[in-house]
PDB file of C-alpha atoms and ligand atoms in Angstrom:
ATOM      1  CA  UNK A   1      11.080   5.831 -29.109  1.00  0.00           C
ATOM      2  CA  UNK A   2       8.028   3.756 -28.218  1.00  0.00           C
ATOM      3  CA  UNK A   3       8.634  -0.091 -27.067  1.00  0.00           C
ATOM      4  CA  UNK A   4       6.287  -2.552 -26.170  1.00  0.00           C
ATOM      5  CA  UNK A   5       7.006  -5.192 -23.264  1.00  0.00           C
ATOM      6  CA  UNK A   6       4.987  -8.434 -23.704  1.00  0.00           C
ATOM      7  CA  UNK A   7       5.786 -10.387 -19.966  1.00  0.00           C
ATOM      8  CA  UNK A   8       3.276 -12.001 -17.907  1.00  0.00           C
ATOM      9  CA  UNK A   9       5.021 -11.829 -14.545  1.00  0.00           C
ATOM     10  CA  UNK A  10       3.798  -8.569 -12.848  1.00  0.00           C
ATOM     11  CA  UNK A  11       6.654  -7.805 -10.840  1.00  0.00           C
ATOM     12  CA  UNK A  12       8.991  -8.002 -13.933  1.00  0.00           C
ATOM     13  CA  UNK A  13       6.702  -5.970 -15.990  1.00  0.00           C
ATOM     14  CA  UNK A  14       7.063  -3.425 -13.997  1.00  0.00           C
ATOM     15  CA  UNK A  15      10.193  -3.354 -13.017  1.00  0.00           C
ATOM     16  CA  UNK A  16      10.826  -3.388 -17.234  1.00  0.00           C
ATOM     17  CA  UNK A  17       8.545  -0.647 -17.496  1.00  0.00           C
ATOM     18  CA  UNK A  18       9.758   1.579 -14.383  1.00  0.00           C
ATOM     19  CA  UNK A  19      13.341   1.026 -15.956  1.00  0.00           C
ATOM     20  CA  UNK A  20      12.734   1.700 -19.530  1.00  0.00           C
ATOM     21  CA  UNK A  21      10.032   4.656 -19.117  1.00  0.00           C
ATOM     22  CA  UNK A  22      13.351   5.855 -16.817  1.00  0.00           C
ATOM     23  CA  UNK A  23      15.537   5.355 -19.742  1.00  0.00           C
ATOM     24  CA  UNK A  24      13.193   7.649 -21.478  1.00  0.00           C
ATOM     25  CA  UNK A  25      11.357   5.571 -23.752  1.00  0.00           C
ATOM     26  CA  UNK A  26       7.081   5.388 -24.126  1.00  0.00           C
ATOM     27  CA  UNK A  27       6.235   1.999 -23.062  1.00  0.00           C
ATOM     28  CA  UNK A  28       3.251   0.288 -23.693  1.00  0.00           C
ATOM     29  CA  UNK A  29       2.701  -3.217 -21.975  1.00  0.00           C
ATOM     30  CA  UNK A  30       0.809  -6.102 -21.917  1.00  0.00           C
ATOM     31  CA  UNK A  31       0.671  -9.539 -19.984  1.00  0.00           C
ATOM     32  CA  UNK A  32      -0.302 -12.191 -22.993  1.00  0.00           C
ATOM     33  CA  UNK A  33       0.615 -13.139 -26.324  1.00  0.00           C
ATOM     34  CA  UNK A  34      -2.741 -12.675 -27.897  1.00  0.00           C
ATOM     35  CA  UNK A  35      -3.222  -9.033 -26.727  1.00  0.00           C
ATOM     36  CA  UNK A  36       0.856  -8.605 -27.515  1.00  0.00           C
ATOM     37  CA  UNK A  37       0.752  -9.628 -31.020  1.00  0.00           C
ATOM     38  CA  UNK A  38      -2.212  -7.494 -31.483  1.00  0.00           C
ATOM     39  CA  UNK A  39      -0.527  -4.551 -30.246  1.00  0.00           C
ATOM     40  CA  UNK A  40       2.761  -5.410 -32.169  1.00  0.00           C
ATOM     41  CA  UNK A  41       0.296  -6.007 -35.290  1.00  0.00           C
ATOM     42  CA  UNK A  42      -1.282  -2.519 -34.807  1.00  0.00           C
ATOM     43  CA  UNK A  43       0.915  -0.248 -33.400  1.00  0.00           C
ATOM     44  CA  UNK A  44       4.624   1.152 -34.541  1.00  0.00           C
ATOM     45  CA  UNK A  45       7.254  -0.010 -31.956  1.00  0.00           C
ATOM     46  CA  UNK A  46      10.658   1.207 -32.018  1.00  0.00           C
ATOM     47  CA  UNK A  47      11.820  -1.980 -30.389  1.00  0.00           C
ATOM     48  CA  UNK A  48       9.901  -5.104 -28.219  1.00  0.00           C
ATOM     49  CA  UNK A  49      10.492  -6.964 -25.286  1.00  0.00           C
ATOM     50  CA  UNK A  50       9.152 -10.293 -25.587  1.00  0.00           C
ATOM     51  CA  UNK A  51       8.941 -12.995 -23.070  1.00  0.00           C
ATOM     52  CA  UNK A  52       8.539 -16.505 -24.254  1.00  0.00           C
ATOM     53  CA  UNK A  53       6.847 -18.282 -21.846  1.00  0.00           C
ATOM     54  CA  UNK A  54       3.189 -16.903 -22.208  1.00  0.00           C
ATOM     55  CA  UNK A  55      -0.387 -17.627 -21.546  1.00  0.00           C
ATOM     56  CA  UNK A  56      -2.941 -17.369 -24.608  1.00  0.00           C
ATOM     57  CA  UNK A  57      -0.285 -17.289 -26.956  1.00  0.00           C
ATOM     58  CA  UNK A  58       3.381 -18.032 -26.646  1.00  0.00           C
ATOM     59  CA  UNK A  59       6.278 -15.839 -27.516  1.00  0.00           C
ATOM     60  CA  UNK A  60       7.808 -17.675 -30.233  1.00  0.00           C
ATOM     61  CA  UNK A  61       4.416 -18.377 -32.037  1.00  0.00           C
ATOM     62  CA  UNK A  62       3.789 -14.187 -31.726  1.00  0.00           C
ATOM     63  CA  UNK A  63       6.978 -13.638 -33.018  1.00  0.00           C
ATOM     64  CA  UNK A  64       6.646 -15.878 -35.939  1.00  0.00           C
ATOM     65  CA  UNK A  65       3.233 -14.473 -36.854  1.00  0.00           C
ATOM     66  CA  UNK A  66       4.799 -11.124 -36.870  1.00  0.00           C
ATOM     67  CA  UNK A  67       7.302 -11.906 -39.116  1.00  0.00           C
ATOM     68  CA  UNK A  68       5.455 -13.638 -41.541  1.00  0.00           C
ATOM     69  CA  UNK A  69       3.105 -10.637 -41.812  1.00  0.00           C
ATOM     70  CA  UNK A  70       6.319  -8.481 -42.744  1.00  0.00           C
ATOM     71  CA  UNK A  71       6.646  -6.799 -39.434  1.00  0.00           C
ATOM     72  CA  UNK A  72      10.175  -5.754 -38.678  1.00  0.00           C
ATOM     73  CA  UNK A  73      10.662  -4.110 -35.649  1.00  0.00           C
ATOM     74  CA  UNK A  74      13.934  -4.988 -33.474  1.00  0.00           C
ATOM     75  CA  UNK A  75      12.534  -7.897 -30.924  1.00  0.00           C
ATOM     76  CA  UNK A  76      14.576  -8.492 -27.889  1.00  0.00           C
ATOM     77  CA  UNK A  77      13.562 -12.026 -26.518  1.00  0.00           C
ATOM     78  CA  UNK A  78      13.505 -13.064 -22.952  1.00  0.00           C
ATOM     79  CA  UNK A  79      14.749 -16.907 -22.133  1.00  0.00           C
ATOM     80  CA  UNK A  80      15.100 -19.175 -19.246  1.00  0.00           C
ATOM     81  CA  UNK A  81      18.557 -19.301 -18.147  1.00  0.00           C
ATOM     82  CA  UNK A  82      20.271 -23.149 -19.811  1.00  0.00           C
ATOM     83  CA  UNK A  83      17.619 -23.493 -22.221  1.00  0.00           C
ATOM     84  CA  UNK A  84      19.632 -22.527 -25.088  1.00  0.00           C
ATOM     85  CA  UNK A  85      17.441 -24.497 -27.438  1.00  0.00           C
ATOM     86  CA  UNK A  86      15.137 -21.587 -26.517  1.00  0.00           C
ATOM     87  CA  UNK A  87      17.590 -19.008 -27.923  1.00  0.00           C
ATOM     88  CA  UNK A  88      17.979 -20.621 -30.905  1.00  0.00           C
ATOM     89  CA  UNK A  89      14.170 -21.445 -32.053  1.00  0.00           C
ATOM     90  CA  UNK A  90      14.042 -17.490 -30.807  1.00  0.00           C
ATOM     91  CA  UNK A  91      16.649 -16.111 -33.076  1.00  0.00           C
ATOM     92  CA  UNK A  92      15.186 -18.583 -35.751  1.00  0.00           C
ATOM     93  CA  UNK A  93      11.924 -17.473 -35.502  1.00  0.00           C
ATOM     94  CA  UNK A  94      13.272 -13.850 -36.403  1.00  0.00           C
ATOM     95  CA  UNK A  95      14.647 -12.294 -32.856  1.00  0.00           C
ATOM     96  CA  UNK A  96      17.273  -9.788 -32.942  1.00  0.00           C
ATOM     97  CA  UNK A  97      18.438 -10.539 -29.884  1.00  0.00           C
ATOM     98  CA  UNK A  98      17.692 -12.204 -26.577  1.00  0.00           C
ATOM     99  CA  UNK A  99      18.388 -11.945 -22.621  1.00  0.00           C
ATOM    100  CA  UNK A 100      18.555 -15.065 -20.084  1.00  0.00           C
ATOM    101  CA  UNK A 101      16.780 -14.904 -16.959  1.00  0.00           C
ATOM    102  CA  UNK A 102      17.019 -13.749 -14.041  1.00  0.00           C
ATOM    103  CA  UNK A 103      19.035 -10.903 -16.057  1.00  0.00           C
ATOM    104  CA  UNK A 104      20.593  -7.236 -14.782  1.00  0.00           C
ATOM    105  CA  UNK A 105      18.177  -4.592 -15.574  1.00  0.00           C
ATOM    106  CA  UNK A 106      21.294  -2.588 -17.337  1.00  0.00           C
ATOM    107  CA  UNK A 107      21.857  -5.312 -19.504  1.00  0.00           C
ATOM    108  CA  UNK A 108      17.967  -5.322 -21.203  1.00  0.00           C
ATOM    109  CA  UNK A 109      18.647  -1.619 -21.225  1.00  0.00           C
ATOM    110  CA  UNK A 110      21.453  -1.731 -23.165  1.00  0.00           C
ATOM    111  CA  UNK A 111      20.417  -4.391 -25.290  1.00  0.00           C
ATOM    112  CA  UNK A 112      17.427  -2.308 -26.016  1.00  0.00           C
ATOM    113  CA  UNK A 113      19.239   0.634 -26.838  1.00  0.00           C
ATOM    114  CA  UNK A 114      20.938  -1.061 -29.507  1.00  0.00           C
ATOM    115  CA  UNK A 115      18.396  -2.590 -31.349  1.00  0.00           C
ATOM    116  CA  UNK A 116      16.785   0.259 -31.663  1.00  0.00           C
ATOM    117  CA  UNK A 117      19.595   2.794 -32.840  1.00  0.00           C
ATOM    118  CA  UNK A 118      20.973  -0.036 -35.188  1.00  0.00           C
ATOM    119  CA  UNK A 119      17.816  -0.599 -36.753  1.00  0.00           C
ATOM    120  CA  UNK A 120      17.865   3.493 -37.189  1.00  0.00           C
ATOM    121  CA  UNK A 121      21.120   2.710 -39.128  1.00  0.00           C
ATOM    122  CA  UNK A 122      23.169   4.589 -36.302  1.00  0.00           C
ATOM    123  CA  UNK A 123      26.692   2.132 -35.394  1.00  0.00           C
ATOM    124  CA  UNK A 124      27.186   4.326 -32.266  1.00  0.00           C
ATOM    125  CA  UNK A 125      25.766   5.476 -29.024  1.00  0.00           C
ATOM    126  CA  UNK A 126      26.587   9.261 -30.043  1.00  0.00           C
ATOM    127  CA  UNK A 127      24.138  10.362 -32.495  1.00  0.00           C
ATOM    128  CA  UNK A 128      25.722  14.245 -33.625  1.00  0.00           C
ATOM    129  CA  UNK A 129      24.423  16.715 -36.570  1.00  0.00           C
ATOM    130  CA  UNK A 130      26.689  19.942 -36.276  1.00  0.00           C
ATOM    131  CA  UNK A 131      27.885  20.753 -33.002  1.00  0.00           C
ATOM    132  CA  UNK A 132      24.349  18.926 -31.595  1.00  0.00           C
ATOM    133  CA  UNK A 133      24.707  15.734 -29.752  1.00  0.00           C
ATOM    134  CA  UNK A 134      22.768  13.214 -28.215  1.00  0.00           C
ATOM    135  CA  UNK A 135      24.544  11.060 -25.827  1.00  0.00           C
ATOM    136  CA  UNK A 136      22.539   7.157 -25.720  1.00  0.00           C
ATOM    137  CA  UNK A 137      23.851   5.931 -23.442  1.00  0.00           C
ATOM    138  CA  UNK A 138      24.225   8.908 -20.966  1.00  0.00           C
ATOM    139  CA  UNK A 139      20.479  10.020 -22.021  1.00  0.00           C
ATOM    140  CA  UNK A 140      22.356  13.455 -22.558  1.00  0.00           C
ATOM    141  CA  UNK A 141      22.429  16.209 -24.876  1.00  0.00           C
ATOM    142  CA  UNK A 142      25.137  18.996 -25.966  1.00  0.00           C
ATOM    143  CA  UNK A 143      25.456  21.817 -28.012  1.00  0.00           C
ATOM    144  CA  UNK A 144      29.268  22.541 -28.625  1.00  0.00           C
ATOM    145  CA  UNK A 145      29.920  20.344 -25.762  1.00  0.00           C
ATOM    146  CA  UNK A 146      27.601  22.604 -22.996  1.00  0.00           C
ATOM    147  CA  UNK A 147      24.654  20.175 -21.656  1.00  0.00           C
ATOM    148  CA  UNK A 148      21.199  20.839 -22.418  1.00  0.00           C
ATOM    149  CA  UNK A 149      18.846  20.106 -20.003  1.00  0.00           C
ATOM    150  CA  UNK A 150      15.445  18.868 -21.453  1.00  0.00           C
ATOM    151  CA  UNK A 151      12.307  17.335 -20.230  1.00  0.00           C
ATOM    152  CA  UNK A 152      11.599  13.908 -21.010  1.00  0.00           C
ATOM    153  CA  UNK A 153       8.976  14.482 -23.638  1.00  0.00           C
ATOM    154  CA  UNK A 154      11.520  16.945 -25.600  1.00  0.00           C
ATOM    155  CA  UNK A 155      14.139  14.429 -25.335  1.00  0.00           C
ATOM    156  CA  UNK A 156      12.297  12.143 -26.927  1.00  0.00           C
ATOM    157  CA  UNK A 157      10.665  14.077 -29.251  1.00  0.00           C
ATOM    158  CA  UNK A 158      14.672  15.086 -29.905  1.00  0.00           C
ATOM    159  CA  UNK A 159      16.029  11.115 -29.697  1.00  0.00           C
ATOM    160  CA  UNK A 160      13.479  10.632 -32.627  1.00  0.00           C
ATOM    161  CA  UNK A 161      14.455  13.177 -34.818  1.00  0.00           C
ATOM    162  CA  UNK A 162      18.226  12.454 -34.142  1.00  0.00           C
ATOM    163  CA  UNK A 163      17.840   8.673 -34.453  1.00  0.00           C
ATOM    164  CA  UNK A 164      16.157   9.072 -37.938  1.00  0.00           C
ATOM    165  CA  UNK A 165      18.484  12.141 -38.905  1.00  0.00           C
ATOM    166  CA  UNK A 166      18.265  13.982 -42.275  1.00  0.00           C
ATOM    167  CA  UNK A 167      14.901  11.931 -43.178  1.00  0.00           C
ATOM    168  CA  UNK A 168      11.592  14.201 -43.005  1.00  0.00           C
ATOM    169  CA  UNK A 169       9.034  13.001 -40.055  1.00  0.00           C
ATOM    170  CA  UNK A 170       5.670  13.426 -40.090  1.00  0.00           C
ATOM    171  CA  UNK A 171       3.735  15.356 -36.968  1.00  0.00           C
ATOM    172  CA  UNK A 172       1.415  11.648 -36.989  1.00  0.00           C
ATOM    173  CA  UNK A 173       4.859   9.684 -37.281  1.00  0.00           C
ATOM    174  CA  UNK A 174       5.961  11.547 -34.136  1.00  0.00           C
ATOM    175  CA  UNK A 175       3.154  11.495 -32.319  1.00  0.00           C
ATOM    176  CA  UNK A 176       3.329   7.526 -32.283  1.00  0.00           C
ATOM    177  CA  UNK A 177       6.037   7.133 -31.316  1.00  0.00           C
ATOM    178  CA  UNK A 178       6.171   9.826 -29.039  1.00  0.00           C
ATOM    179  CA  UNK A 179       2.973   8.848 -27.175  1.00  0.00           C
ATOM    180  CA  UNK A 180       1.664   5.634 -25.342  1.00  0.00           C
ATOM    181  CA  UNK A 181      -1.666   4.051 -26.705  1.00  0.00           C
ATOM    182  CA  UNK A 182      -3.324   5.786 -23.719  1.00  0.00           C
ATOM    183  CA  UNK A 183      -2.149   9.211 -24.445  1.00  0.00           C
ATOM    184  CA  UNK A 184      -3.746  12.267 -25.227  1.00  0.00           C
ATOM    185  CA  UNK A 185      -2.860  12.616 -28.852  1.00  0.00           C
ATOM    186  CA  UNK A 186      -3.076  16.207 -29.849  1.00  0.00           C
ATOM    187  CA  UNK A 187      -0.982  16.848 -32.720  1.00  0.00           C
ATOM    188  CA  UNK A 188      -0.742  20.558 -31.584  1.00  0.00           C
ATOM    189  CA  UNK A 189       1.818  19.456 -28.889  1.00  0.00           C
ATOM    190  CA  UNK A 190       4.192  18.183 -31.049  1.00  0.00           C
ATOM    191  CA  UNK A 191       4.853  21.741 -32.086  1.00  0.00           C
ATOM    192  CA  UNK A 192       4.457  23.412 -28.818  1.00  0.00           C
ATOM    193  CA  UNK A 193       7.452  20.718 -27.883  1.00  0.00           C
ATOM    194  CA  UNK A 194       9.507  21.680 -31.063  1.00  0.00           C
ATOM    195  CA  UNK A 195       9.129  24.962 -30.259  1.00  0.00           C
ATOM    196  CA  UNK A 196      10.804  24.791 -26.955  1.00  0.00           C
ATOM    197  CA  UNK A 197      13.204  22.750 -28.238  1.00  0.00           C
ATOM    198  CA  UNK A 198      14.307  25.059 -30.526  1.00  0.00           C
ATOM    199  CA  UNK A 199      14.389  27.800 -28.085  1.00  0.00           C
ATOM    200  CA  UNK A 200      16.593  25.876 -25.968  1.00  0.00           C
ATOM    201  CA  UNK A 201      18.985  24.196 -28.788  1.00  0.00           C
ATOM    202  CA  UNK A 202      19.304  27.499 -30.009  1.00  0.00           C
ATOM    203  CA  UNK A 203      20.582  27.774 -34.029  1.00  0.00           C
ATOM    204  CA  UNK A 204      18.179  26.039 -36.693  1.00  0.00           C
ATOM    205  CA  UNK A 205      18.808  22.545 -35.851  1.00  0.00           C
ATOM    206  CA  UNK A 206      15.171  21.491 -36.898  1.00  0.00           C
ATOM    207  CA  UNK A 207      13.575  22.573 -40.159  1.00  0.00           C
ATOM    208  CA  UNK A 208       9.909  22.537 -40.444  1.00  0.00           C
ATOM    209  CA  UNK A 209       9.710  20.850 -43.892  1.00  0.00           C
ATOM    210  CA  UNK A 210       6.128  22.674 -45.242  1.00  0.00           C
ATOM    211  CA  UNK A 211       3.199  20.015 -45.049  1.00  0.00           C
ATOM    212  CA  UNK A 212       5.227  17.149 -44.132  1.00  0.00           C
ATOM    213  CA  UNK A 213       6.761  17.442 -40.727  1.00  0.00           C
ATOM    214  CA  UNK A 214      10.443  17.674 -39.324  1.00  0.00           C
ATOM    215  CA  UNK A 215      13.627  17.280 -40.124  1.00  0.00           C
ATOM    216  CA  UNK A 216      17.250  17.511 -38.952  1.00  0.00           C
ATOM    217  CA  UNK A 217      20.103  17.576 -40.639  1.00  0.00           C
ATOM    218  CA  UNK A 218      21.008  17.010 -44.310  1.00  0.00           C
ATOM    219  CA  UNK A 219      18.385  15.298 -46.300  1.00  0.00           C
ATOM    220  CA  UNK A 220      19.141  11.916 -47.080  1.00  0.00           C
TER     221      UNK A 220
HETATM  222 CA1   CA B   1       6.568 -15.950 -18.589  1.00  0.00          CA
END
């Protein structure tokens, strides 16, 4: 799952970034509006953090260009504390949801995490498919109820596939949303990563589907 944080204050960009790369996510990030609707333009986010108060372009004017243009990825707005004016013109302007600063770190997390499994179409924080689950909230993963221990690029390489369950994904689909802009992007991994995943999943939780990717679960 691959978000994008759009925040000019340094210290809070990183601390959204240290947090949410923690949490397991790919994060790219930016400090302006201009370069952030760009990237939100360009690139497939699972989910965006979007400050409001920017320089070059403001939030609510990035948001609203996105929109018109049809994108639709979950946007999480960040607002000054009493300006509830703010909120609104946010949610008006098509955010799914929005945080007041100064804020708890858990709280954007969790925020985050839904948006993104909702707009997968998932109503919980316990994604299964057999006697595989994935734990959101926990960042964990069972088989039968024993833990799996994975390494943060098959867990989300995993969180994908389980957040967009019985639906075919493509090896390019993955890799973007696997992978920040900066990354490497060698297709070839991808199915080093499945590989190892299915060694340590055990059973045949993820069908190769020939010429078209990855799948788990029933189709839908
Ligand atoms: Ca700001």
């Amino acid at each position: 799952m691959r978000i994008l944080i759009v925040e000019d204050d340094k210290d809070l960009n990183r601390q959204l970034n240290d947090a949410l790369t923690q949490a397991g996510y790919v994060v790219d990030r930016t400090y302006d509006g201009e370069e952030g609707h760009f990237l939100g333009d360009t690139e497939p986010y699972d989910a965006v953090v979007l400050d409001l108060g920017l320089p070059k372009l403001d939030g609510l004017s990035v948001l609203e260009k996105w929109r018109r243009a049809g994108r639709v990825m979950p946007v999480l707005i960040l607002t000054a504390r009493d300006r509830w004016s703010d909120k609104v013109a946010g949610i008006d302007a098509g955010a799914d949801d929005y945080v007041a600063k100064p804020f708890h770190m858990e709280e954007v997390l969790a925020r985050v995490r839904a948006l993104v499994r909702r707009a997968a179409g998932h109503a919980s924080n316990e994604i299964e498919c057999g006697e595989l689950r994935l734990d959101l909230r926990a960042g964990r993963v069972t088989v039968a109820g024993m833990q799996v221990k994975l390494t943060s690029h098959e867990y989300r390489l995993l969180a994908y596939l389980m957040h967009h369950r019985g639906k075919v994904i493509s090896r390019t689909e993955l890799v973007e949303h696997l992978y920040d802009q900066d990354f490497d992007r060698d297709s070839n991994t991808v199915e080093v990563f499945v590989g190892r995943l299915r060694k340590k999943l055990g059973g045949d939780y993820i069908e190769t589907v020939r010429g078209l990717g990855y799948r788990i679960g029933e189709p839908t």
